[in-house]
Amino acid sequence: MNLNSCGNNGNSKKNGPKPDFESRLPGKHCLVTGAAGFVGSHLAKRLLELGCRVTGIDCFTDYYDRSIKDNNTAPLLKEPGFALLRRDLVEIEDGWVKDVDLVFHQSAQAGVRASWGEEFSHYTRHNVLATQRLLEWARQSKPERFVYASSSSVYGDTGKLPMQEEDLPRPMSPYGVTKLAAEHLCNLYHQNFAVPAVSLRYFTVYGPGQRPDMAFHRFIKAAIEGREVLIYGTGEQTRDFTFVEDIVEANLLAAAAPNASGRVYNIGGGSRISVNGVLALLEKLAGKQVQVKYEPVQAGDPPHTFADTSRAKKELGFFPSTSLEEGLKLMYESFTR
Ligand code: UGA
């Protein structure tokens, strides 16, 4: 098993500056794009718990089963502070939502391996064009902060680990190209029109509610149902997996940090493990062996990712607090409840 820990990460919040979002965020009106999705729905829930008012926008694309998105939004819709617009962000107009204090732009056409061929038009529409339209809207609406959900996919194969924000991004997938293009748009709108945009490069997010096309979701489901799992390549590729609540925390910190506008931050889980290593942990949790079928390496998949999160630690006070073992257990339990 390949489970490394990065010296500049840590699983303790004790030593860092105390996050001040708990005093700064209550009462704010937050716009969460992609509120019906995996990260967006977790984030909207937390913002409501903090005492924010939340407007969610989601166009309920059919990339995966829409009923999953209905399930994600059902508890949110019971909250008086939550409103949902079922609309396509590309068409956003002034009147849709007013007096927004904070924008959390989580919506995207996700999926690294699916972004080739005909499908690419969905990626340009939902990742690039939608972001540009939202930035134009933000230029007029002047929110206090605009947090953009970027991705470790912007790096590609850097040839060195851990990945640092200054590394030359060379995406390996069309998906990564669109996430990087949108990040550049955020920087342009910050430089030219003072849109207070900050980009968070998420490293493979997992946890309860993870999208069904992603590795952990597929592996856990297959283990429970006694089916074989498909592993692309040798399984020795590694990822810095990040628990969804740590991603939510990073968003809150980025919204509240006084000097974060115009910055880019890696947000990782603090350790790196191979896909085979994940499977070994899962077998322990399931108490049984899982059958594996090895398939060819998929175009667009980087061999390794590993985040240097020292910038986020120093400037945002970000510390990932859920270890992979804990997080995988929580996710596994969410399937068996
Ligand atoms: C994930 C998300 O899907 C992207 O949206 C996100 O932007 C990206 O993380 C990121 O961090 O930038 P990925 O790392 O490919 O992409 O996440 P998984 O789908 O969980 O795959 C992790 C690894 O498991 C990959 O090497 C993949 O090839 C492998 N895998 C996945 C399998 O071997 N079998 C599967 O059935 C699924």
PDB file of N, CA, C and O and ligand atoms in Angstrom, residues 110-113 151-153 175 202-205 210-211 213-216 218-219 230-232 237 239 241 275 301, ligand 1:
ATOM      1  N   ALA A 110     -18.645  17.558 -14.870  1.00  0.00           N
ATOM      2  CA  ALA A 110     -17.548  16.828 -14.241  1.00  0.00           C
ATOM      3  C   ALA A 110     -17.144  15.623 -15.090  1.00  0.00           C
ATOM      4  O   ALA A 110     -17.813  15.289 -16.056  1.00  0.00           O
ATOM      5  N   GLY A 111     -16.047  14.991 -14.670  1.00  0.00           N
ATOM      6  CA  GLY A 111     -15.633  13.738 -15.309  1.00  0.00           C
ATOM      7  C   GLY A 111     -14.431  13.925 -16.212  1.00  0.00           C
ATOM      8  O   GLY A 111     -14.533  14.539 -17.279  1.00  0.00           O
ATOM      9  N   VAL A 112     -13.312  13.392 -15.760  1.00  0.00           N
ATOM     10  CA  VAL A 112     -12.052  13.527 -16.503  1.00  0.00           C
ATOM     11  C   VAL A 112     -12.093  12.646 -17.764  1.00  0.00           C
ATOM     12  O   VAL A 112     -11.825  13.098 -18.876  1.00  0.00           O
ATOM     13  N   ARG A 113     -12.449  11.380 -17.561  1.00  0.00           N
ATOM     14  CA  ARG A 113     -12.313  10.385 -18.629  1.00  0.00           C
ATOM     15  C   ARG A 113     -13.405  10.503 -19.696  1.00  0.00           C
ATOM     16  O   ARG A 113     -13.266   9.985 -20.792  1.00  0.00           O
ATOM     17  N   SER A 151      -9.687  22.557  -9.975  1.00  0.00           N
ATOM     18  CA  SER A 151      -9.454  21.113  -9.910  1.00  0.00           C
ATOM     19  C   SER A 151      -7.966  20.791 -10.005  1.00  0.00           C
ATOM     20  O   SER A 151      -7.211  21.495 -10.687  1.00  0.00           O
ATOM     21  N   SER A 152      -7.569  19.687  -9.383  1.00  0.00           N
ATOM     22  CA  SER A 152      -6.189  19.214  -9.539  1.00  0.00           C
ATOM     23  C   SER A 152      -5.927  18.811 -10.989  1.00  0.00           C
ATOM     24  O   SER A 152      -4.776  18.691 -11.397  1.00  0.00           O
ATOM     25  N   SER A 153      -7.001  18.621 -11.758  1.00  0.00           N
ATOM     26  CA  SER A 153      -6.841  18.232 -13.164  1.00  0.00           C
ATOM     27  C   SER A 153      -6.138  19.295 -13.995  1.00  0.00           C
ATOM     28  O   SER A 153      -5.706  19.009 -15.111  1.00  0.00           O
ATOM     29  N   TYR A 175     -11.299  17.937 -19.987  1.00  0.00           N
ATOM     30  CA  TYR A 175     -11.921  18.460 -18.761  1.00  0.00           C
ATOM     31  C   TYR A 175     -10.964  19.424 -18.050  1.00  0.00           C
ATOM     32  O   TYR A 175     -11.341  20.538 -17.683  1.00  0.00           O
ATOM     33  N   TYR A 202      -9.395  21.574  -6.099  1.00  0.00           N
ATOM     34  CA  TYR A 202      -9.772  20.389  -5.319  1.00  0.00           C
ATOM     35  C   TYR A 202      -9.020  19.164  -5.828  1.00  0.00           C
ATOM     36  O   TYR A 202      -8.971  18.915  -7.041  1.00  0.00           O
ATOM     37  N   PHE A 203      -8.533  18.345  -4.903  1.00  0.00           N
ATOM     38  CA  PHE A 203      -7.902  17.068  -5.246  1.00  0.00           C
ATOM     39  C   PHE A 203      -8.898  15.945  -4.933  1.00  0.00           C
ATOM     40  O   PHE A 203      -9.301  15.771  -3.774  1.00  0.00           O
ATOM     41  N   THR A 204      -9.298  15.222  -5.934  1.00  0.00           N
ATOM     42  CA  THR A 204     -10.252  14.094  -5.897  1.00  0.00           C
ATOM     43  C   THR A 204     -11.080  14.005  -4.601  1.00  0.00           C
ATOM     44  O   THR A 204     -10.654  13.441  -3.598  1.00  0.00           O
ATOM     45  N   VAL A 205     -12.279  14.553  -4.684  1.00  0.00           N
ATOM     46  CA  VAL A 205     -13.157  14.666  -3.513  1.00  0.00           C
ATOM     47  C   VAL A 205     -13.966  13.371  -3.340  1.00  0.00           C
ATOM     48  O   VAL A 205     -14.463  12.804  -4.306  1.00  0.00           O
ATOM     49  N   GLN A 210     -20.911  10.982  -2.926  1.00  0.00           N
ATOM     50  CA  GLN A 210     -19.992  11.149  -4.060  1.00  0.00           C
ATOM     51  C   GLN A 210     -20.669  10.749  -5.375  1.00  0.00           C
ATOM     52  O   GLN A 210     -21.490   9.827  -5.399  1.00  0.00           O
ATOM     53  N   ARG A 211     -20.289  11.416  -6.438  1.00  0.00           N
ATOM     54  CA  ARG A 211     -20.873  11.116  -7.753  1.00  0.00           C
ATOM     55  C   ARG A 211     -20.688   9.631  -8.104  1.00  0.00           C
ATOM     56  O   ARG A 211     -19.654   9.048  -7.786  1.00  0.00           O
ATOM     57  N   ASP A 213     -19.953   8.160 -10.837  1.00  0.00           N
ATOM     58  CA  ASP A 213     -18.934   7.772 -11.829  1.00  0.00           C
ATOM     59  C   ASP A 213     -17.539   7.704 -11.202  1.00  0.00           C
ATOM     60  O   ASP A 213     -16.585   7.340 -11.875  1.00  0.00           O
ATOM     61  N   MET A 214     -17.431   8.056  -9.929  1.00  0.00           N
ATOM     62  CA  MET A 214     -16.089   8.150  -9.322  1.00  0.00           C
ATOM     63  C   MET A 214     -15.682   6.843  -8.628  1.00  0.00           C
ATOM     64  O   MET A 214     -16.519   6.011  -8.258  1.00  0.00           O
ATOM     65  N   ALA A 215     -14.358   6.703  -8.425  1.00  0.00           N
ATOM     66  CA  ALA A 215     -13.803   5.415  -7.998  1.00  0.00           C
ATOM     67  C   ALA A 215     -14.403   4.905  -6.683  1.00  0.00           C
ATOM     68  O   ALA A 215     -14.869   3.757  -6.616  1.00  0.00           O
ATOM     69  N   PHE A 216     -14.404   5.715  -5.627  1.00  0.00           N
ATOM     70  CA  PHE A 216     -14.848   5.211  -4.322  1.00  0.00           C
ATOM     71  C   PHE A 216     -16.295   4.737  -4.372  1.00  0.00           C
ATOM     72  O   PHE A 216     -16.639   3.704  -3.828  1.00  0.00           O
ATOM     73  N   ARG A 218     -18.019   3.694  -6.966  1.00  0.00           N
ATOM     74  CA  ARG A 218     -18.117   2.438  -7.742  1.00  0.00           C
ATOM     75  C   ARG A 218     -17.567   1.257  -6.952  1.00  0.00           C
ATOM     76  O   ARG A 218     -18.148   0.174  -6.963  1.00  0.00           O
ATOM     77  N   PHE A 219     -16.427   1.481  -6.280  1.00  0.00           N
ATOM     78  CA  PHE A 219     -15.777   0.370  -5.568  1.00  0.00           C
ATOM     79  C   PHE A 219     -16.646  -0.100  -4.393  1.00  0.00           C
ATOM     80  O   PHE A 219     -16.830  -1.298  -4.184  1.00  0.00           O
ATOM     81  N   LEU A 230     -13.673  -2.512 -11.506  1.00  0.00           N
ATOM     82  CA  LEU A 230     -12.779  -2.272 -12.648  1.00  0.00           C
ATOM     83  C   LEU A 230     -11.705  -1.307 -12.193  1.00  0.00           C
ATOM     84  O   LEU A 230     -12.017  -0.239 -11.656  1.00  0.00           O
ATOM     85  N   ILE A 231     -10.451  -1.699 -12.410  1.00  0.00           N
ATOM     86  CA  ILE A 231      -9.357  -0.764 -12.123  1.00  0.00           C
ATOM     87  C   ILE A 231      -8.668  -0.430 -13.442  1.00  0.00           C
ATOM     88  O   ILE A 231      -8.311  -1.324 -14.208  1.00  0.00           O
ATOM     89  N   TYR A 232      -8.526   0.881 -13.667  1.00  0.00           N
ATOM     90  CA  TYR A 232      -7.884   1.330 -14.906  1.00  0.00           C
ATOM     91  C   TYR A 232      -6.376   1.338 -14.719  1.00  0.00           C
ATOM     92  O   TYR A 232      -5.866   1.969 -13.796  1.00  0.00           O
ATOM     93  N   GLN A 237      -1.454   3.868  -9.851  1.00  0.00           N
ATOM     94  CA  GLN A 237      -1.595   5.333  -9.899  1.00  0.00           C
ATOM     95  C   GLN A 237      -2.026   5.809  -8.508  1.00  0.00           C
ATOM     96  O   GLN A 237      -2.740   5.084  -7.802  1.00  0.00           O
ATOM     97  N   ARG A 239      -3.476   9.021  -5.813  1.00  0.00           N
ATOM     98  CA  ARG A 239      -4.272  10.245  -5.704  1.00  0.00           C
ATOM     99  C   ARG A 239      -4.178  10.785  -4.283  1.00  0.00           C
ATOM    100  O   ARG A 239      -4.063  10.026  -3.320  1.00  0.00           O
ATOM    101  N   PHE A 241      -6.621  12.055  -2.044  1.00  0.00           N
ATOM    102  CA  PHE A 241      -8.086  12.076  -1.923  1.00  0.00           C
ATOM    103  C   PHE A 241      -8.483  13.024  -0.786  1.00  0.00           C
ATOM    104  O   PHE A 241      -7.871  13.009   0.281  1.00  0.00           O
ATOM    105  N   VAL A 275      -4.575   3.396  -6.014  1.00  0.00           N
ATOM    106  CA  VAL A 275      -5.930   2.849  -6.158  1.00  0.00           C
ATOM    107  C   VAL A 275      -5.969   1.432  -5.569  1.00  0.00           C
ATOM    108  O   VAL A 275      -6.939   1.055  -4.898  1.00  0.00           O
ATOM    109  N   ASP A 301      -6.178  10.373 -17.633  1.00  0.00           N
ATOM    110  CA  ASP A 301      -5.920  10.117 -16.207  1.00  0.00           C
ATOM    111  C   ASP A 301      -4.472  10.439 -15.848  1.00  0.00           C
ATOM    112  O   ASP A 301      -3.562   9.784 -16.360  1.00  0.00           O
TER     113      ASP A 301
HETATM  114  C1  UGA B   1     -11.796  13.398  -9.825  1.00  0.00           C
HETATM  115  C2  UGA B   1     -13.104  14.059 -10.304  1.00  0.00           C
HETATM  116  O1  UGA B   1     -13.886  13.125 -11.029  1.00  0.00           O
HETATM  117  C3  UGA B   1     -12.855  15.267 -11.144  1.00  0.00           C
HETATM  118  O2  UGA B   1     -14.083  15.917 -11.413  1.00  0.00           O
HETATM  119  C4  UGA B   1     -11.929  16.165 -10.397  1.00  0.00           C
HETATM  120  O3  UGA B   1     -11.759  17.369 -10.980  1.00  0.00           O
HETATM  121  C5  UGA B   1     -10.630  15.396 -10.216  1.00  0.00           C
HETATM  122  O4  UGA B   1     -10.924  14.341  -9.302  1.00  0.00           O
HETATM  123  C6  UGA B   1      -9.525  16.243  -9.679  1.00  0.00           C
HETATM  124  O5  UGA B   1      -9.056  16.051  -8.578  1.00  0.00           O
HETATM  125  O6  UGA B   1      -9.095  17.098 -10.431  1.00  0.00           O
HETATM  126  P1  UGA B   1     -10.343  11.384 -10.570  1.00  0.00           P
HETATM  127  O7  UGA B   1      -9.084  11.673  -9.833  1.00  0.00           O
HETATM  128  O8  UGA B   1     -10.225  10.687 -11.880  1.00  0.00           O
HETATM  129  O9  UGA B   1     -11.172  12.702 -10.876  1.00  0.00           O
HETATM  130  O10 UGA B   1     -11.286  10.607  -9.520  1.00  0.00           O
HETATM  131  P2  UGA B   1     -11.889   9.140  -9.491  1.00  0.00           P
HETATM  132  O11 UGA B   1     -12.937   8.959 -10.527  1.00  0.00           O
HETATM  133  O12 UGA B   1     -12.279   8.873  -8.104  1.00  0.00           O
HETATM  134  O13 UGA B   1     -10.656   8.200  -9.931  1.00  0.00           O
HETATM  135  C7  UGA B   1      -9.537   8.005  -9.112  1.00  0.00           C
HETATM  136  C8  UGA B   1      -8.649   6.969  -9.736  1.00  0.00           C
HETATM  137  O14 UGA B   1      -9.347   5.713  -9.768  1.00  0.00           O
HETATM  138  C9  UGA B   1      -8.256   7.259 -11.189  1.00  0.00           C
HETATM  139  O15 UGA B   1      -6.924   6.887 -11.399  1.00  0.00           O
HETATM  140  C10 UGA B   1      -9.176   6.371 -12.012  1.00  0.00           C
HETATM  141  O16 UGA B   1      -8.616   5.927 -13.218  1.00  0.00           O
HETATM  142  C11 UGA B   1      -9.364   5.194 -11.084  1.00  0.00           C
HETATM  143  N1  UGA B   1     -10.667   4.506 -11.299  1.00  0.00           N
HETATM  144  C12 UGA B   1     -11.821   5.188 -11.302  1.00  0.00           C
HETATM  145  C13 UGA B   1     -10.651   3.142 -11.491  1.00  0.00           C
HETATM  146  O17 UGA B   1      -9.586   2.507 -11.518  1.00  0.00           O
HETATM  147  N2  UGA B   1     -11.846   2.504 -11.671  1.00  0.00           N
HETATM  148  C14 UGA B   1     -13.038   3.164 -11.662  1.00  0.00           C
HETATM  149  O18 UGA B   1     -14.099   2.524 -11.840  1.00  0.00           O
HETATM  150  C15 UGA B   1     -13.028   4.545 -11.471  1.00  0.00           C
END
